[in-house]
XYZ file of N, CA and C in Angstrom:
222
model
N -227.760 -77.713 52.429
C -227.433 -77.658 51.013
C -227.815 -78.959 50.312
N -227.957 -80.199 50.883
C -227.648 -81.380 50.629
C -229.011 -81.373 49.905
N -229.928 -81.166 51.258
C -231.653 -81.551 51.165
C -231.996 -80.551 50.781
N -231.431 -79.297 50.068
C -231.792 -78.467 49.221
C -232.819 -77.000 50.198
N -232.954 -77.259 51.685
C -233.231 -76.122 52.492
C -232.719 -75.006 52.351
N -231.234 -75.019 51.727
C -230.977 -73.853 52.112
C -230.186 -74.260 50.531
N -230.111 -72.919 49.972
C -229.210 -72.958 48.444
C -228.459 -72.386 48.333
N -227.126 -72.656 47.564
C -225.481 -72.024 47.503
C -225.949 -70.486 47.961
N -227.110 -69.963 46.955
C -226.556 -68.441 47.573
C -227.005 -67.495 48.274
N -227.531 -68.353 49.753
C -227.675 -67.722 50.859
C -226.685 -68.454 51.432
N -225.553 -68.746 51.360
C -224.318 -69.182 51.982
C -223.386 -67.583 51.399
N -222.367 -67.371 52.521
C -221.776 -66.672 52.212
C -220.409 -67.610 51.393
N -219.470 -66.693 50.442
C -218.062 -67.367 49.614
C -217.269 -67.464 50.816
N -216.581 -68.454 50.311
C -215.630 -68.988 50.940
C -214.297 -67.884 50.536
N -213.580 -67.646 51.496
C -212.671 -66.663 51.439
C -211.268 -67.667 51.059
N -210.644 -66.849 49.572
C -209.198 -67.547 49.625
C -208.045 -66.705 49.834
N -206.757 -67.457 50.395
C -206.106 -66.886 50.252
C -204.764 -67.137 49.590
N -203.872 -66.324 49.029
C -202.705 -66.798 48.157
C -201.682 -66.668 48.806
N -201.106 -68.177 48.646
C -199.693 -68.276 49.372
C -198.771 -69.259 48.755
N -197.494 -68.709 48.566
C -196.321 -69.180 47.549
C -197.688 -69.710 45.948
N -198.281 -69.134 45.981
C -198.587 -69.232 44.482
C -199.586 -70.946 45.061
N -200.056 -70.981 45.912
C -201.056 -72.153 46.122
C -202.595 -71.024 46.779
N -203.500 -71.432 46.575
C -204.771 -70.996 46.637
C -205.067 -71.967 48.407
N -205.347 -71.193 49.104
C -206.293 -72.129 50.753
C -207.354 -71.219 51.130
N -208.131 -71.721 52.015
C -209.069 -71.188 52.595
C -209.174 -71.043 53.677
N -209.682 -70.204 54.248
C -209.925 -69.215 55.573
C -211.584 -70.535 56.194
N -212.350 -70.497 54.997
C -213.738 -71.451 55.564
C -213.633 -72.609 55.117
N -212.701 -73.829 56.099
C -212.954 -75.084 56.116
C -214.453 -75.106 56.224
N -215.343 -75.081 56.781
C -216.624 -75.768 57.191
C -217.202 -75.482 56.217
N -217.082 -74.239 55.596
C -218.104 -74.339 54.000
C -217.824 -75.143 53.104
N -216.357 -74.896 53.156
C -215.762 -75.698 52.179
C -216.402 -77.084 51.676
N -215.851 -77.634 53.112
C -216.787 -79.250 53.198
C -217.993 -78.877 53.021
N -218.848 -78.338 53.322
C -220.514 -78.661 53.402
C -220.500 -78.450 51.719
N -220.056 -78.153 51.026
C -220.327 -77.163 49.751
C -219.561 -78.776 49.020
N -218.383 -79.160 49.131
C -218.004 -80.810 48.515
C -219.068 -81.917 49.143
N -219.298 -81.749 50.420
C -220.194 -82.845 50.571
C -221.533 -82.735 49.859
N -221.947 -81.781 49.514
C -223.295 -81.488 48.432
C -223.124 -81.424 47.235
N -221.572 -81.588 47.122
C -221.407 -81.634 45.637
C -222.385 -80.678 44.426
N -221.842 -79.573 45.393
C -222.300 -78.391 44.679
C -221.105 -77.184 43.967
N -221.451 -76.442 42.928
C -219.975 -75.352 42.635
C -219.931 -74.306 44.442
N -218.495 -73.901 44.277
C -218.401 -73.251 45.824
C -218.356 -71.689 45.009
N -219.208 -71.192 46.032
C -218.925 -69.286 45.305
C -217.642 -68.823 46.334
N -216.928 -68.275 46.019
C -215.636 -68.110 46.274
C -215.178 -66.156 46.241
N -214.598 -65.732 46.583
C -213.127 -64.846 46.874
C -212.424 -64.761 47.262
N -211.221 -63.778 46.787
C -209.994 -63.657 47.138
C -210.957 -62.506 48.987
N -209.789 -63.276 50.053
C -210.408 -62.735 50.977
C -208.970 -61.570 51.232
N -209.894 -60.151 51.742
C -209.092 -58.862 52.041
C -207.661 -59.629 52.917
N -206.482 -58.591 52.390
C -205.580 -58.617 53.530
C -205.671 -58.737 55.046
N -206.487 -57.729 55.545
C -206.900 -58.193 56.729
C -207.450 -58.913 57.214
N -208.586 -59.288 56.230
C -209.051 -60.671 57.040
C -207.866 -62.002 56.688
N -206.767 -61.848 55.892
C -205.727 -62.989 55.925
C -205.197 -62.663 57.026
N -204.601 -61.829 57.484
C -203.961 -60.752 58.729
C -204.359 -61.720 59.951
N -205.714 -61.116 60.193
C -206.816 -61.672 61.257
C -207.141 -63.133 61.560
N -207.196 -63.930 60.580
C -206.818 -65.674 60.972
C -206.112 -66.024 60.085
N -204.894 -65.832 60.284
C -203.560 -66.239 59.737
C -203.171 -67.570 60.999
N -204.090 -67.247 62.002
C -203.904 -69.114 62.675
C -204.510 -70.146 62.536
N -205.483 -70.107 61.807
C -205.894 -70.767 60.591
C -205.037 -71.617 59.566
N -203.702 -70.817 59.619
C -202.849 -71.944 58.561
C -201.986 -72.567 59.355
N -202.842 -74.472 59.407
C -202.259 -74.886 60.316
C -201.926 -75.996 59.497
N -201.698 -76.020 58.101
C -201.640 -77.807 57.382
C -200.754 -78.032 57.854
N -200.954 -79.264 57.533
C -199.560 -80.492 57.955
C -199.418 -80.961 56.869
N -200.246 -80.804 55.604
C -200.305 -81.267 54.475
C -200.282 -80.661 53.145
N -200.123 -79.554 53.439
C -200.096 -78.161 52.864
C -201.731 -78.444 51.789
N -202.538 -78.354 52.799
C -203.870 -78.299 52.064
C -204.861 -79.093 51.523
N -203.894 -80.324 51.835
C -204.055 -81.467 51.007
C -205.568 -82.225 51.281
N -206.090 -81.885 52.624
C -207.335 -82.367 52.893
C -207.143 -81.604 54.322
N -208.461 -81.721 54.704
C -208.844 -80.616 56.224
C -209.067 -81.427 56.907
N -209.193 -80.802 58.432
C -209.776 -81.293 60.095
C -210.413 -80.157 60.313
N -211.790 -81.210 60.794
C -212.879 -79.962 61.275
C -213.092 -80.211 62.521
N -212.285 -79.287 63.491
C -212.729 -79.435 65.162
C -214.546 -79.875 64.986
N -214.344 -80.980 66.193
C -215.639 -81.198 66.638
C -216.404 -82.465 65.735
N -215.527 -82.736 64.404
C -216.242 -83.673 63.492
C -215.532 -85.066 64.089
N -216.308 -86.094 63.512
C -215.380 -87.222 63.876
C -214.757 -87.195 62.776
N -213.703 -88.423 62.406
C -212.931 -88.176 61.537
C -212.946 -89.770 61.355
């Protein structure tokens, strides 16, 4: 995205989901790649089931406040 190879919209949206009335996401890794390019993120509300399906995914400690991406340094 950065070096412009690939453009927002052959990326798939980032899936959100609503909880107590706060907005999170299901795709940390887009997320970031999409702020680190400092680009707009294309976005939806993601189906019930797929909230259902990685609901272990909601793991803040910060309630959202910034992410950990297994495998990145930090």
């Amino acid at each position: 995205l950065k070096e412009g190879r690939l453009s927002p919209e052959e990326v798939l949206p980032i899936r959100l989901v609503e909880r107590s009335g706060k907005l999170y996401t299901l795709d940390n890794r887009r997320l970031a790649a999409f702020q680190e390019a400092g680009m707009p993120i294309s976005y939806r509300m993601a189906t019930p089931e797929e909230a259902r399906e990685e609901a272990w995914k909601f793991s803040t400690k910060n309630d959202g406040v910034s992410i950990m991406i297994r495998g990145r340094k930090q």
